Amino acid sequence: MTAHDPYGVPPHDRPSGDQPGPPAAPGPNPPVPAYGQHAPAPAYGQPAPAYGQHTPAPVYGRPAPAYGQYAPVPPPAYGAPGSWSGWAPRPPVPGGLATATVVLAILVTAVQAIVWLTSFAAAGDFASAAREGTASVDVVTAYDGTSFLLLPFQVAAGVVTCVWLWQSRTFAEAVSPGAHHARSRVWVWLAWFVPVVSLWFPYQVVRDVRAATTARPRPGLGWWWAGWLTFSVASNLAAQLTTLTTAGPAETFMLLPVLETAATVGVVLALVFWVRTVRETTAAQRTYGADGQR
């Protein structure tokens, strides 16, 4: 009996047709199709791309992704914007600086109250020295010691206040970019020290920062500035009175308690409305979320 059946039927232990061999090993990634062309059929064992999708072009300098896979998107470089939307988190609320500026303002007011109390006795000492022909600059009293103590507290309060205003201005520009500011940001510092303009520039800076942050600011900010100007002018006049290099009329020194009284009333008035302004601004800052929205 031959191995081949004359009727063309193969033996029962051998199937007819071509026999499949072992699966071929996958080859290298196929080339990327040209624009408008479809990707070639995937190699054996490779997944096909989703319906209607094409294999993306490889990134320059990087190996092509596997067939049907997309190349990973590299992370943005340091300093580059992380999103096309332009969103950025708001700056932090300067709550610690707000507390510090209030505490220092209270200390300045307390020291000024001591200066006012010592001015009554000092006025008599200066008047007695003037009758003897001694200039007030050569007379040392307790008033002089407390006046010198007031200076470092004023400097510390001024620096902390400017830092708080700077960060609050940055916050206001982030959450209200369209808000109007009468002065540029550099005047947060310069406004307090430049002659003449220091009479109204600081008020404008504080007013605009509060208005850009607070939805409905309460009235009374003008009282803060009026009290501060009264304190500054009266203190400067008192300092000039007690640093005369020649002996003047003894009756002139009776003005010293009057000037210090005006300075104390002014600084107390300024303190009340300054604390309210700082607390109001800080409370409004804390109503904004991390995305700069209320």
mmCIF file of C-alpha atoms in Angstrom:
data_model
loop_
_atom_site.group_PDB
_atom_site.id
_atom_site.type_symbol
_atom_site.label_atom_id
_atom_site.label_comp_id
_atom_site.label_asym_id
_atom_site.label_seq_id
_atom_site.Cartn_x
_atom_site.Cartn_y
_atom_site.Cartn_z
ATOM 1 C CA MET A 1 0.000 0.000 0.000
ATOM 2 C CA THR A 2 1.411 3.266 -1.068
ATOM 3 C CA ALA A 3 1.596 6.409 1.116
ATOM 4 C CA HIS A 4 -0.615 8.231 -1.327
ATOM 5 C CA ASP A 5 -4.223 7.297 -1.683
ATOM 6 C CA PRO A 6 -5.321 7.189 -5.313
ATOM 7 C CA TYR A 7 -8.439 9.068 -4.381
ATOM 8 C CA GLY A 8 -6.390 12.026 -3.115
ATOM 9 C CA VAL A 9 -7.250 11.516 0.550
ATOM 10 C CA PRO A 10 -4.204 11.941 2.793
ATOM 11 C CA PRO A 11 -3.589 9.504 5.557
ATOM 12 C CA HIS A 12 -5.635 10.001 8.657
ATOM 13 C CA ASP A 13 -2.639 11.049 10.768
ATOM 14 C CA ARG A 14 -1.548 13.896 8.446
ATOM 15 C CA PRO A 15 -3.675 17.011 7.835
ATOM 16 C CA SER A 16 -3.952 18.384 4.374
ATOM 17 C CA GLY A 17 -2.633 21.772 3.170
ATOM 18 C CA ASP A 18 0.440 23.784 4.121
ATOM 19 C CA GLN A 19 1.599 23.278 7.669
ATOM 20 C CA PRO A 20 2.052 26.451 9.793
ATOM 21 C CA GLY A 21 5.508 26.833 11.204
ATOM 22 C CA PRO A 22 6.546 28.490 14.467
ATOM 23 C CA PRO A 23 5.626 32.207 14.805
ATOM 24 C CA ALA A 24 8.132 34.570 13.314
ATOM 25 C CA ALA A 25 10.085 36.813 15.645
ATOM 26 C CA PRO A 26 8.956 40.422 15.538
ATOM 27 C CA GLY A 27 11.180 42.580 13.449
ATOM 28 C CA PRO A 28 12.164 46.214 13.904
ATOM 29 C CA ASN A 29 9.564 48.936 14.069
ATOM 30 C CA PRO A 30 8.060 49.664 10.673
ATOM 31 C CA PRO A 31 8.691 53.083 9.167
ATOM 32 C CA VAL A 32 6.336 55.922 10.013
ATOM 33 C CA PRO A 33 3.765 56.395 7.222
ATOM 34 C CA ALA A 34 3.773 59.606 5.234
ATOM 35 C CA TYR A 35 1.133 62.253 5.773
ATOM 36 C CA GLY A 36 -2.255 60.999 4.657
ATOM 37 C CA GLN A 37 -1.084 57.361 4.490
ATOM 38 C CA HIS A 38 -2.278 54.594 6.711
ATOM 39 C CA ALA A 39 0.043 52.644 8.909
ATOM 40 C CA PRO A 40 1.012 49.194 7.530
ATOM 41 C CA ALA A 41 -0.388 46.105 9.100
ATOM 42 C CA PRO A 42 1.179 45.375 12.477
ATOM 43 C CA ALA A 43 3.802 42.708 12.770
ATOM 44 C CA TYR A 44 2.872 39.408 14.247
ATOM 45 C CA GLY A 45 2.387 39.762 17.987
ATOM 46 C CA GLN A 46 2.248 43.579 17.966
ATOM 47 C CA PRO A 47 -0.968 45.462 18.936
ATOM 48 C CA ALA A 48 -2.694 47.450 16.264
ATOM 49 C CA PRO A 49 -3.372 51.181 16.806
ATOM 50 C CA ALA A 50 -6.839 52.308 17.782
ATOM 51 C CA TYR A 51 -9.366 52.783 15.056
ATOM 52 C CA GLY A 52 -8.681 55.972 13.115
ATOM 53 C CA GLN A 53 -5.301 56.554 14.801
ATOM 54 C CA HIS A 54 -1.913 56.681 13.117
ATOM 55 C CA THR A 55 1.473 55.955 14.500
ATOM 56 C CA PRO A 56 2.942 59.267 15.667
ATOM 57 C CA ALA A 57 6.159 60.583 14.260
ATOM 58 C CA PRO A 58 9.212 59.937 16.434
ATOM 59 C CA VAL A 59 10.672 62.807 18.461
ATOM 60 C CA TYR A 60 13.903 64.112 17.038
ATOM 61 C CA GLY A 61 16.829 62.486 18.784
ATOM 62 C CA ARG A 62 14.671 59.806 20.418
ATOM 63 C CA PRO A 63 13.979 56.252 19.228
ATOM 64 C CA ALA A 64 10.648 55.666 17.530
ATOM 65 C CA PRO A 65 7.972 54.178 19.775
ATOM 66 C CA ALA A 66 6.672 50.668 19.273
ATOM 67 C CA TYR A 67 4.074 50.235 16.574
ATOM 68 C CA GLY A 68 0.716 51.503 17.763
ATOM 69 C CA GLN A 69 2.210 53.269 20.774
ATOM 70 C CA TYR A 70 2.571 57.012 21.341
ATOM 71 C CA ALA A 71 5.779 58.678 22.313
ATOM 72 C CA PRO A 72 5.772 60.000 25.906
ATOM 73 C CA VAL A 73 5.528 63.754 26.363
ATOM 74 C CA PRO A 74 8.696 65.068 28.030
ATOM 75 C CA PRO A 75 8.260 67.177 31.188
ATOM 76 C CA PRO A 76 8.586 70.943 30.754
ATOM 77 C CA ALA A 77 11.988 72.450 31.302
ATOM 78 C CA TYR A 78 12.757 74.204 34.584
ATOM 79 C CA GLY A 79 11.279 77.676 34.541
ATOM 80 C CA ALA A 80 8.985 76.943 31.588
ATOM 81 C CA PRO A 81 5.218 77.258 32.077
ATOM 82 C CA GLY A 82 3.692 73.963 33.061
ATOM 83 C CA SER A 83 0.405 74.440 31.267
ATOM 84 C CA TRP A 84 -0.897 76.241 28.258
ATOM 85 C CA SER A 85 -3.776 77.665 30.260
ATOM 86 C CA GLY A 86 -1.588 80.272 31.989
ATOM 87 C CA TRP A 87 -2.882 79.332 35.458
ATOM 88 C CA ALA A 88 -0.518 79.925 38.371
ATOM 89 C CA PRO A 89 -1.132 79.535 42.108
ATOM 90 C CA ARG A 90 -1.573 82.737 44.103
ATOM 91 C CA PRO A 91 1.180 83.989 46.426
ATOM 92 C CA PRO A 92 0.888 83.053 50.107
ATOM 93 C CA VAL A 93 -0.984 85.283 52.523
ATOM 94 C CA PRO A 94 1.565 87.342 54.547
ATOM 95 C CA GLY A 95 -0.246 86.683 57.797
ATOM 96 C CA GLY A 96 2.901 86.587 59.928
ATOM 97 C CA LEU A 97 4.047 89.963 58.630
ATOM 98 C CA ALA A 98 0.586 91.393 59.265
ATOM 99 C CA THR A 99 0.826 90.334 62.910
ATOM 100 C CA ALA A 100 4.363 91.727 63.182
ATOM 101 C CA THR A 101 3.434 95.138 61.795
ATOM 102 C CA VAL A 102 0.520 95.413 64.228
ATOM 103 C CA VAL A 103 2.700 94.436 67.212
ATOM 104 C CA LEU A 104 5.398 96.938 66.272
ATOM 105 C CA ALA A 105 2.813 99.683 65.779
ATOM 106 C CA ILE A 106 1.538 99.002 69.306
ATOM 107 C CA LEU A 107 5.094 99.197 70.682
ATOM 108 C CA VAL A 108 5.703 102.523 68.930
ATOM 109 C CA THR A 109 2.491 103.873 70.453
ATOM 110 C CA ALA A 110 3.462 102.633 73.931
ATOM 111 C CA VAL A 111 6.910 104.246 73.771
ATOM 112 C CA GLN A 112 5.376 107.487 72.495
ATOM 113 C CA ALA A 113 3.064 107.500 75.505
ATOM 114 C CA ILE A 114 6.139 107.330 77.781
ATOM 115 C CA VAL A 115 7.743 110.163 75.814
ATOM 116 C CA TRP A 116 4.615 112.243 76.370
ATOM 117 C CA LEU A 117 4.652 111.583 80.136
ATOM 118 C CA THR A 118 8.296 112.605 80.481
ATOM 119 C CA SER A 119 7.873 115.751 78.383
ATOM 120 C CA PHE A 120 6.247 117.723 81.232
ATOM 121 C CA ALA A 121 9.229 117.460 83.558
ATOM 122 C CA ALA A 122 11.647 117.936 80.666
ATOM 123 C CA ALA A 123 9.988 121.203 79.689
ATOM 124 C CA GLY A 124 10.782 122.619 83.144
ATOM 125 C CA ASP A 125 14.408 121.441 82.943
ATOM 126 C CA PHE A 126 14.881 122.983 79.505
ATOM 127 C CA ALA A 127 13.290 126.258 80.636
ATOM 128 C CA SER A 128 15.555 126.453 83.708
ATOM 129 C CA ALA A 129 18.641 125.803 81.584
ATOM 130 C CA ALA A 130 17.575 128.480 79.099
ATOM 131 C CA ARG A 131 17.353 131.070 81.896
ATOM 132 C CA GLU A 132 20.924 130.221 82.821
ATOM 133 C CA GLY A 133 22.050 130.564 79.196
ATOM 134 C CA THR A 134 22.423 126.827 78.514
ATOM 135 C CA ALA A 135 21.249 125.448 75.188
ATOM 136 C CA SER A 136 18.701 122.650 75.236
ATOM 137 C CA VAL A 137 21.051 120.348 73.303
ATOM 138 C CA ASP A 138 23.364 120.332 76.339
ATOM 139 C CA VAL A 139 20.623 119.266 78.752
ATOM 140 C CA VAL A 140 20.065 115.531 79.334
ATOM 141 C CA THR A 141 16.709 114.369 80.717
ATOM 142 C CA ALA A 142 14.611 111.233 80.898
ATOM 143 C CA TYR A 143 12.696 112.624 77.959
ATOM 144 C CA ASP A 144 15.822 112.368 75.809
ATOM 145 C CA GLY A 145 16.315 108.709 76.739
ATOM 146 C CA THR A 146 12.773 107.679 75.835
ATOM 147 C CA SER A 147 12.939 109.737 72.623
ATOM 148 C CA PHE A 148 16.060 107.852 71.551
ATOM 149 C CA LEU A 149 14.336 104.568 72.446
ATOM 150 C CA LEU A 150 11.482 105.483 70.103
ATOM 151 C CA LEU A 151 13.765 105.624 67.050
ATOM 152 C CA PRO A 152 14.687 101.901 66.714
ATOM 153 C CA PHE A 153 11.048 100.895 67.196
ATOM 154 C CA GLN A 154 10.017 103.282 64.440
ATOM 155 C CA VAL A 155 12.693 101.913 62.079
ATOM 156 C CA ALA A 156 11.692 98.300 62.788
ATOM 157 C CA ALA A 157 8.007 99.097 62.328
ATOM 158 C CA GLY A 158 8.737 100.908 59.060
ATOM 159 C CA VAL A 159 10.767 98.050 57.583
ATOM 160 C CA VAL A 160 8.249 95.344 58.539
ATOM 161 C CA THR A 161 5.374 97.473 57.263
ATOM 162 C CA CYS A 162 7.079 97.945 53.887
ATOM 163 C CA VAL A 163 7.760 94.200 53.573
ATOM 164 C CA TRP A 164 4.131 93.433 54.422
ATOM 165 C CA LEU A 165 2.919 96.009 51.905
ATOM 166 C CA TRP A 166 5.247 94.591 49.226
ATOM 167 C CA GLN A 167 3.925 91.062 49.648
ATOM 168 C CA SER A 168 0.346 92.300 49.910
ATOM 169 C CA ARG A 169 0.846 94.277 46.695
ATOM 170 C CA THR A 170 2.164 91.111 45.010
ATOM 171 C CA PHE A 171 -0.875 89.219 46.275
ATOM 172 C CA ALA A 172 -3.253 91.941 45.069
ATOM 173 C CA GLU A 173 -1.738 91.948 41.580
ATOM 174 C CA ALA A 174 -2.078 88.152 41.398
ATOM 175 C CA VAL A 175 -5.746 87.974 42.415
ATOM 176 C CA SER A 176 -6.843 91.275 40.824
ATOM 177 C CA PRO A 177 -4.561 91.875 37.826
ATOM 178 C CA GLY A 178 -6.876 94.561 36.441
ATOM 179 C CA ALA A 179 -7.024 96.641 39.619
ATOM 180 C CA HIS A 180 -5.726 100.204 39.428
ATOM 181 C CA HIS A 181 -2.618 101.217 41.398
ATOM 182 C CA ALA A 182 -1.724 104.898 41.378
ATOM 183 C CA ARG A 183 1.957 104.173 42.060
ATOM 184 C CA SER A 184 4.348 101.501 40.818
ATOM 185 C CA ARG A 185 5.512 98.806 43.192
ATOM 186 C CA VAL A 186 8.856 100.488 43.967
ATOM 187 C CA TRP A 187 6.957 103.251 45.785
ATOM 188 C CA VAL A 188 5.979 100.735 48.444
ATOM 189 C CA TRP A 189 9.442 101.520 49.854
ATOM 190 C CA LEU A 190 10.348 104.927 48.467
ATOM 191 C CA ALA A 191 7.061 106.635 49.299
ATOM 192 C CA TRP A 192 7.908 106.834 53.017
ATOM 193 C CA PHE A 193 11.336 108.444 52.596
ATOM 194 C CA VAL A 194 11.229 110.771 49.574
ATOM 195 C CA PRO A 195 10.565 114.341 50.752
ATOM 196 C CA VAL A 196 7.309 116.078 49.849
ATOM 197 C CA VAL A 197 5.702 113.038 48.140
ATOM 198 C CA SER A 198 5.867 111.206 51.474
ATOM 199 C CA LEU A 199 2.914 113.386 52.473
ATOM 200 C CA TRP A 200 0.473 111.415 50.267
ATOM 201 C CA PHE A 201 2.213 108.590 48.341
ATOM 202 C CA PRO A 202 2.117 106.076 51.246
ATOM 203 C CA TYR A 203 -1.603 106.660 51.655
ATOM 204 C CA GLN A 204 -2.162 105.905 47.959
ATOM 205 C CA VAL A 205 -0.110 102.703 48.161
ATOM 206 C CA VAL A 206 -2.049 101.363 51.159
ATOM 207 C CA ARG A 207 -5.391 102.483 49.711
ATOM 208 C CA ASP A 208 -4.834 100.708 46.374
ATOM 209 C CA VAL A 209 -3.535 97.482 47.946
ATOM 210 C CA ARG A 210 -6.569 97.281 50.211
ATOM 211 C CA ALA A 211 -9.004 98.143 47.416
ATOM 212 C CA ALA A 212 -7.525 95.498 45.079
ATOM 213 C CA THR A 213 -7.918 92.805 47.744
ATOM 214 C CA THR A 214 -11.035 93.740 49.711
ATOM 215 C CA ALA A 215 -14.427 93.603 48.039
ATOM 216 C CA ARG A 216 -16.020 96.314 50.217
ATOM 217 C CA PRO A 217 -13.362 98.238 52.161
ATOM 218 C CA ARG A 218 -14.668 100.102 55.172
ATOM 219 C CA PRO A 219 -14.262 103.884 55.374
ATOM 220 C CA GLY A 220 -11.795 105.458 57.777
ATOM 221 C CA LEU A 221 -8.455 104.996 56.040
ATOM 222 C CA GLY A 222 -8.091 108.776 55.845
ATOM 223 C CA TRP A 223 -8.185 108.945 59.647
ATOM 224 C CA TRP A 224 -5.209 106.616 59.792
ATOM 225 C CA TRP A 225 -3.215 108.867 57.507
ATOM 226 C CA ALA A 226 -4.292 112.044 59.301
ATOM 227 C CA GLY A 227 -3.166 110.569 62.620
ATOM 228 C CA TRP A 228 0.158 109.485 61.157
ATOM 229 C CA LEU A 229 0.852 112.937 59.679
ATOM 230 C CA THR A 230 -0.039 114.596 63.001
ATOM 231 C CA PHE A 231 2.347 112.295 64.860
ATOM 232 C CA SER A 232 5.172 112.846 62.357
ATOM 233 C CA VAL A 233 4.910 116.650 62.218
ATOM 234 C CA ALA A 234 4.495 117.135 65.997
ATOM 235 C CA SER A 235 7.375 114.758 66.800
ATOM 236 C CA ASN A 236 9.714 116.529 64.390
ATOM 237 C CA LEU A 237 8.876 119.951 65.849
ATOM 238 C CA ALA A 238 9.462 118.665 69.384
ATOM 239 C CA ALA A 239 12.818 117.199 68.358
ATOM 240 C CA GLN A 240 13.908 120.534 66.891
ATOM 241 C CA LEU A 241 12.840 122.323 70.053
ATOM 242 C CA THR A 242 15.013 120.134 72.279
ATOM 243 C CA THR A 243 18.127 120.240 70.076
ATOM 244 C CA LEU A 244 18.683 124.009 69.947
ATOM 245 C CA THR A 245 22.360 124.941 69.953
ATOM 246 C CA THR A 246 21.730 128.354 71.536
ATOM 247 C CA ALA A 247 19.733 129.329 74.589
ATOM 248 C CA GLY A 248 16.331 130.640 73.568
ATOM 249 C CA PRO A 249 13.435 132.091 75.516
ATOM 250 C CA ALA A 250 12.473 129.909 78.450
ATOM 251 C CA GLU A 251 8.780 130.186 77.608
ATOM 252 C CA THR A 252 9.383 128.428 74.274
ATOM 253 C CA PHE A 253 9.851 125.090 76.016
ATOM 254 C CA MET A 254 6.334 125.199 77.397
ATOM 255 C CA LEU A 255 5.322 124.104 73.897
ATOM 256 C CA LEU A 256 7.073 120.753 74.358
ATOM 257 C CA PRO A 257 4.218 119.030 76.271
ATOM 258 C CA VAL A 258 1.720 120.490 73.811
ATOM 259 C CA LEU A 259 3.584 119.055 70.822
ATOM 260 C CA GLU A 260 4.024 115.669 72.470
ATOM 261 C CA THR A 261 0.335 115.606 73.381
ATOM 262 C CA ALA A 262 -0.573 116.187 69.752
ATOM 263 C CA ALA A 263 1.909 113.510 68.653
ATOM 264 C CA THR A 264 0.464 110.988 71.114
ATOM 265 C CA VAL A 265 -3.128 111.663 70.073
ATOM 266 C CA GLY A 266 -2.094 111.305 66.435
ATOM 267 C CA VAL A 267 -0.261 108.017 66.901
ATOM 268 C CA VAL A 268 -3.143 106.519 68.918
ATOM 269 C CA LEU A 269 -5.588 107.520 66.181
ATOM 270 C CA ALA A 270 -3.285 106.082 63.527
ATOM 271 C CA LEU A 271 -2.884 102.844 65.501
ATOM 272 C CA VAL A 272 -6.626 102.226 65.783
ATOM 273 C CA PHE A 273 -7.267 102.586 62.069
ATOM 274 C CA TRP A 274 -4.008 100.879 61.043
ATOM 275 C CA VAL A 275 -4.878 97.746 63.013
ATOM 276 C CA ARG A 276 -8.323 97.718 61.427
ATOM 277 C CA THR A 277 -6.854 98.149 57.941
ATOM 278 C CA VAL A 278 -4.297 95.360 58.365
ATOM 279 C CA ARG A 279 -6.860 92.943 59.802
ATOM 280 C CA GLU A 280 -9.378 93.786 57.079
ATOM 281 C CA THR A 281 -6.825 93.256 54.310
ATOM 282 C CA THR A 282 -5.522 89.996 55.795
ATOM 283 C CA ALA A 283 -9.048 88.616 56.253
ATOM 284 C CA ALA A 284 -9.825 89.417 52.610
ATOM 285 C CA GLN A 285 -6.596 87.727 51.456
ATOM 286 C CA ARG A 286 -7.571 84.527 53.241
ATOM 287 C CA THR A 287 -10.884 84.330 51.374
ATOM 288 C CA TYR A 288 -9.063 83.535 48.132
ATOM 289 C CA GLY A 289 -8.413 79.903 47.251
ATOM 290 C CA ALA A 290 -5.190 78.400 45.945
ATOM 291 C CA ASP A 291 -6.267 79.251 42.403
ATOM 292 C CA GLY A 292 -6.683 82.942 43.247
ATOM 293 C CA GLN A 293 -10.498 82.747 43.196
ATOM 294 C CA ARG A 294 -12.884 83.503 46.042
#
